[in-house]
Amino acid sequence: MPHVLLIEDDTSVRDGMELVLRRHGHEVDAVATGEAGLELLSRPGGGIEIAVVDLMLPGIDGFEVCRRIRGRGQLPIIMLTSRGDDLDVVSGLEAGADDYVVKPITGRVLEARIRAALRRAGPVTRTDTDDFAGLVIDRAGLTVTKHGTPVPLPPTELRLLLELSAAPGRVFSREQLLELVWEHDFLGDSRLVDAAVGRLRAKLEDLPAKPRYIQTVRGFGYRFGPL
């Protein structure tokens, strides 16, 4: 079963979540600070496959933890927040988190989000390679290059790009992308889509403010170009 890193400073919440995750068969490293979590991730051979990170941590806060984890590689990140505050959620997503949950959270919901995040990191069914005006997407190797330069993408951003580019010119609503990529059915989570699109544009577009590959269709959603 997947190995989970849980970073949560509230002892009762941390203990409860660790118990639930272990009951579902996960190996869990549970720590109270961002510093301790980052130290665990730096150990060779640790085998951690996903991080669940509280935003409001002492010392290095959860936003910075997300940025540092994302800067190290493609590990899926789910952030925990005590509020549904839009600013906190958007800031966490921009820091590199793939998904979020609002506390208090049931074990069933947390387990479902973890499994969905890990599925996004898994294989896809199509095995072709597409070249879109210099942007090459290898669906078998799960790699992306732009004019020959590798573009590392975390699982959620890669899955979003794969879904959009599989049907160039088709307009996808945010709700459709939530179901395809995040496996969510809560329409209020459309900010997950917007944040991931913003991160993708920053990596793929020459001018993110004038996107060539991932275009906004106002009032509808997004489509893949290129123009």
Short mmCIF file of C-alpha atoms in Angstrom, two decimals:
data_model
loop_
_atom_site.label_atom_id
_atom_site.label_comp_id
_atom_site.label_asym_id
_atom_site.label_seq_id
_atom_site.Cartn_x
_atom_site.Cartn_y
_atom_site.Cartn_z
CA MET A 1 0.00 0.00 0.00
CA PRO A 2 1.17 3.59 -0.61
CA HIS A 3 3.55 5.15 1.89
CA VAL A 4 2.11 8.45 3.20
CA LEU A 5 3.92 11.38 4.80
CA LEU A 6 1.50 13.20 7.13
CA ILE A 7 2.52 16.65 8.42
CA GLU A 8 0.02 17.93 11.00
CA ASP A 9 0.83 19.83 14.20
CA ASP A 10 -2.42 19.11 16.07
CA THR A 11 -1.68 15.93 18.03
CA SER A 12 -5.24 14.65 18.20
CA VAL A 13 -5.87 15.27 14.50
CA ARG A 14 -2.54 13.74 13.54
CA ASP A 15 -3.08 10.64 15.66
CA GLY A 16 -6.61 10.18 14.33
CA MET A 17 -5.58 10.54 10.71
CA GLU A 18 -2.60 8.24 11.16
CA LEU A 19 -4.85 5.59 12.70
CA VAL A 20 -7.33 5.82 9.83
CA LEU A 21 -4.60 5.60 7.20
CA ARG A 22 -2.97 2.61 8.87
CA ARG A 23 -6.35 0.88 9.07
CA HIS A 24 -6.56 1.30 5.29
CA GLY A 25 -3.22 -0.44 5.00
CA HIS A 26 -0.92 2.54 4.44
CA GLU A 27 2.54 2.88 5.86
CA VAL A 28 2.58 6.29 7.53
CA ASP A 29 5.27 8.70 8.69
CA ALA A 30 3.44 11.27 10.86
CA VAL A 31 5.27 14.40 12.03
CA ALA A 32 4.31 17.70 13.64
CA THR A 33 6.45 20.20 11.70
CA GLY A 34 7.39 21.03 8.17
CA GLU A 35 11.05 20.79 9.06
CA ALA A 36 10.62 17.19 10.24
CA GLY A 37 8.66 16.27 7.11
CA LEU A 38 11.24 17.76 4.76
CA GLU A 39 13.99 15.96 6.64
CA LEU A 40 12.20 12.63 6.12
CA LEU A 41 11.84 13.34 2.42
CA SER A 42 15.55 14.04 2.13
CA ARG A 43 16.48 10.58 3.41
CA PRO A 44 17.50 8.24 0.59
CA GLY A 45 15.30 5.21 0.08
CA GLY A 46 12.46 6.57 2.22
CA GLY A 47 9.83 5.34 -0.23
CA ILE A 48 7.29 8.08 0.51
CA GLU A 49 4.73 8.21 -2.31
CA ILE A 50 2.43 11.08 -1.28
CA ALA A 51 2.46 13.96 1.21
CA VAL A 52 -0.54 15.21 3.20
CA VAL A 53 0.37 18.66 4.55
CA ASP A 54 -1.47 20.96 6.96
CA LEU A 55 -1.22 24.61 5.90
CA MET A 56 -1.05 26.13 9.38
CA LEU A 57 2.20 24.69 10.76
CA PRO A 58 4.62 26.14 13.29
CA GLY A 59 7.97 27.19 11.87
CA ILE A 60 7.97 26.52 8.14
CA ASP A 61 4.30 26.81 7.19
CA GLY A 62 2.47 24.48 4.85
CA PHE A 63 2.70 26.83 1.88
CA GLU A 64 6.50 26.81 2.05
CA VAL A 65 6.54 23.05 2.63
CA CYS A 66 4.50 22.59 -0.58
CA ARG A 67 6.89 24.84 -2.51
CA ARG A 68 9.94 22.95 -1.27
CA ILE A 69 8.43 19.52 -1.95
CA ARG A 70 7.41 20.60 -5.45
CA GLY A 71 10.87 22.03 -6.04
CA ARG A 72 12.36 18.63 -5.26
CA GLY A 73 10.28 16.60 -7.68
CA GLN A 74 6.89 15.24 -8.63
CA LEU A 75 5.58 13.85 -5.31
CA PRO A 76 1.76 14.26 -5.11
CA ILE A 77 0.68 16.72 -2.39
CA ILE A 78 -2.68 17.02 -0.66
CA MET A 79 -3.00 20.04 1.62
CA LEU A 80 -5.14 20.24 4.74
CA THR A 81 -6.85 23.46 5.74
CA SER A 82 -9.09 24.26 8.71
CA ARG A 83 -11.04 26.73 6.63
CA GLY A 84 -12.52 26.78 3.18
CA ASP A 85 -10.91 30.19 2.78
CA ASP A 86 -10.45 30.88 -0.93
CA LEU A 87 -7.18 32.76 -0.44
CA ASP A 88 -5.62 29.92 1.57
CA VAL A 89 -6.77 27.30 -0.92
CA VAL A 90 -5.60 29.22 -4.00
CA SER A 91 -2.27 30.09 -2.34
CA GLY A 92 -1.72 26.44 -1.46
CA LEU A 93 -2.53 25.31 -5.00
CA GLU A 94 -0.20 27.93 -6.44
CA ALA A 95 2.50 26.67 -4.07
CA GLY A 96 2.29 23.29 -5.79
CA ALA A 97 -0.39 21.26 -4.00
CA ASP A 98 -2.39 18.90 -6.21
CA ASP A 99 -5.56 18.81 -4.13
CA TYR A 100 -6.96 19.99 -0.79
CA VAL A 101 -9.36 18.91 1.91
CA VAL A 102 -11.03 20.99 4.59
CA LYS A 103 -10.91 19.78 8.20
CA PRO A 104 -12.66 18.11 9.89
CA ILE A 105 -12.41 15.34 7.33
CA THR A 106 -13.62 11.77 7.36
CA GLY A 107 -11.25 8.90 6.79
CA ARG A 108 -13.29 7.80 3.77
CA VAL A 109 -12.87 11.16 2.03
CA LEU A 110 -9.15 11.39 2.81
CA GLU A 111 -8.55 7.87 1.54
CA ALA A 112 -10.50 8.63 -1.65
CA ARG A 113 -8.45 11.78 -2.29
CA ILE A 114 -5.18 9.91 -1.71
CA ARG A 115 -6.15 7.13 -4.11
CA ALA A 116 -7.25 9.64 -6.75
CA ALA A 117 -3.96 11.55 -6.45
CA LEU A 118 -1.97 8.33 -6.81
CA ARG A 119 -4.02 7.25 -9.83
CA ARG A 120 -3.12 10.54 -11.51
CA ALA A 121 0.52 9.54 -11.08
CA GLY A 122 -0.11 6.18 -12.74
CA PRO A 123 -0.10 5.07 -16.37
CA VAL A 124 -2.46 6.31 -19.04
CA THR A 125 -4.19 4.25 -21.70
CA ARG A 126 -2.98 6.03 -24.83
CA THR A 127 0.56 5.23 -25.94
CA ASP A 128 1.19 7.60 -28.83
CA THR A 129 3.47 10.63 -29.06
CA ASP A 130 2.11 13.97 -30.23
CA ASP A 131 4.04 17.00 -31.46
CA PHE A 132 2.17 20.28 -31.13
CA ALA A 133 4.31 22.98 -32.70
CA GLY A 134 7.38 21.95 -30.73
CA LEU A 135 5.57 20.76 -27.62
CA VAL A 136 6.10 16.98 -27.65
CA ILE A 137 3.93 14.83 -25.38
CA ASP A 138 5.03 11.21 -24.99
CA ARG A 139 2.05 9.39 -23.51
CA ALA A 140 3.85 6.10 -23.07
CA GLY A 141 6.92 7.57 -21.38
CA LEU A 142 4.84 10.23 -19.59
CA THR A 143 7.30 12.93 -20.60
CA VAL A 144 6.91 16.41 -22.05
CA THR A 145 9.51 18.40 -23.96
CA LYS A 146 9.36 21.85 -25.50
CA HIS A 147 11.70 22.40 -28.43
CA GLY A 148 13.80 19.51 -27.14
CA THR A 149 14.01 20.74 -23.54
CA PRO A 150 12.37 18.50 -20.89
CA VAL A 151 9.47 20.07 -18.98
CA PRO A 152 9.07 18.23 -15.64
CA LEU A 153 5.44 18.15 -14.54
CA PRO A 154 3.92 16.79 -11.34
CA PRO A 155 1.22 14.14 -11.80
CA THR A 156 -1.82 16.41 -11.66
CA GLU A 157 -0.47 18.89 -14.20
CA LEU A 158 0.67 16.07 -16.47
CA ARG A 159 -2.72 14.35 -16.30
CA LEU A 160 -4.47 17.63 -17.06
CA LEU A 161 -2.25 18.20 -20.08
CA LEU A 162 -2.83 14.64 -21.30
CA GLU A 163 -6.60 15.01 -21.07
CA LEU A 164 -6.70 18.40 -22.82
CA SER A 165 -4.24 17.45 -25.57
CA ALA A 166 -6.00 14.16 -26.32
CA ALA A 167 -8.74 16.17 -28.05
CA PRO A 168 -7.23 19.34 -29.57
CA GLY A 169 -9.83 22.01 -30.19
CA ARG A 170 -12.42 20.44 -27.89
CA VAL A 171 -13.71 22.69 -25.13
CA PHE A 172 -13.70 21.09 -21.70
CA SER A 173 -15.75 22.59 -18.90
CA ARG A 174 -14.16 22.87 -15.47
CA GLU A 175 -16.65 20.29 -14.22
CA GLN A 176 -15.56 17.82 -16.90
CA LEU A 177 -11.90 18.33 -16.06
CA LEU A 178 -12.60 17.88 -12.35
CA GLU A 179 -14.14 14.50 -13.05
CA LEU A 180 -11.47 13.41 -15.53
CA VAL A 181 -8.39 14.55 -13.60
CA TRP A 182 -9.32 14.91 -9.93
CA GLU A 183 -12.30 12.52 -9.83
CA HIS A 184 -14.27 15.14 -7.90
CA ASP A 185 -17.99 15.70 -8.09
CA PHE A 186 -18.06 18.95 -6.08
CA LEU A 187 -18.36 21.79 -8.57
CA GLY A 188 -17.05 24.37 -6.09
CA ASP A 189 -13.61 22.84 -6.57
CA SER A 190 -13.22 24.45 -9.99
CA ARG A 191 -10.38 26.52 -8.53
CA LEU A 192 -8.33 23.30 -8.61
CA VAL A 193 -8.61 23.41 -12.39
CA ASP A 194 -7.81 27.12 -12.67
CA ALA A 195 -4.74 26.81 -10.44
CA ALA A 196 -3.39 23.80 -12.35
CA VAL A 197 -3.95 25.57 -15.68
CA GLY A 198 -2.05 28.58 -14.34
CA ARG A 199 0.89 26.41 -13.30
CA LEU A 200 0.90 24.63 -16.66
CA ARG A 201 0.88 27.88 -18.59
CA ALA A 202 3.81 29.18 -16.56
CA LYS A 203 5.83 26.13 -17.68
CA LEU A 204 4.63 25.68 -21.27
CA GLU A 205 3.79 29.09 -22.66
CA ASP A 206 6.23 31.69 -23.95
CA LEU A 207 3.78 34.35 -22.78
CA PRO A 208 1.49 32.89 -20.09
CA ALA A 209 -0.77 35.95 -20.31
CA LYS A 210 -1.29 35.17 -24.02
CA PRO A 211 -1.46 31.37 -24.01
CA ARG A 212 -0.88 29.47 -27.21
CA TYR A 213 -1.40 25.91 -26.00
CA ILE A 214 -4.02 26.07 -23.24
CA GLN A 215 -6.68 28.59 -24.11
CA THR A 216 -9.56 29.94 -22.06
CA VAL A 217 -13.00 29.85 -23.64
CA ARG A 218 -14.81 32.42 -21.54
CA GLY A 219 -17.99 31.19 -19.98
CA PHE A 220 -17.23 27.58 -20.93
CA GLY A 221 -13.80 26.31 -19.84
CA TYR A 222 -10.53 25.41 -21.56
CA ARG A 223 -9.31 23.93 -24.82
CA PHE A 224 -5.95 22.83 -26.12
CA GLY A 225 -4.46 24.61 -29.16
CA PRO A 226 -1.96 25.41 -30.37
CA LEU A 227 -2.94 28.57 -32.19
#
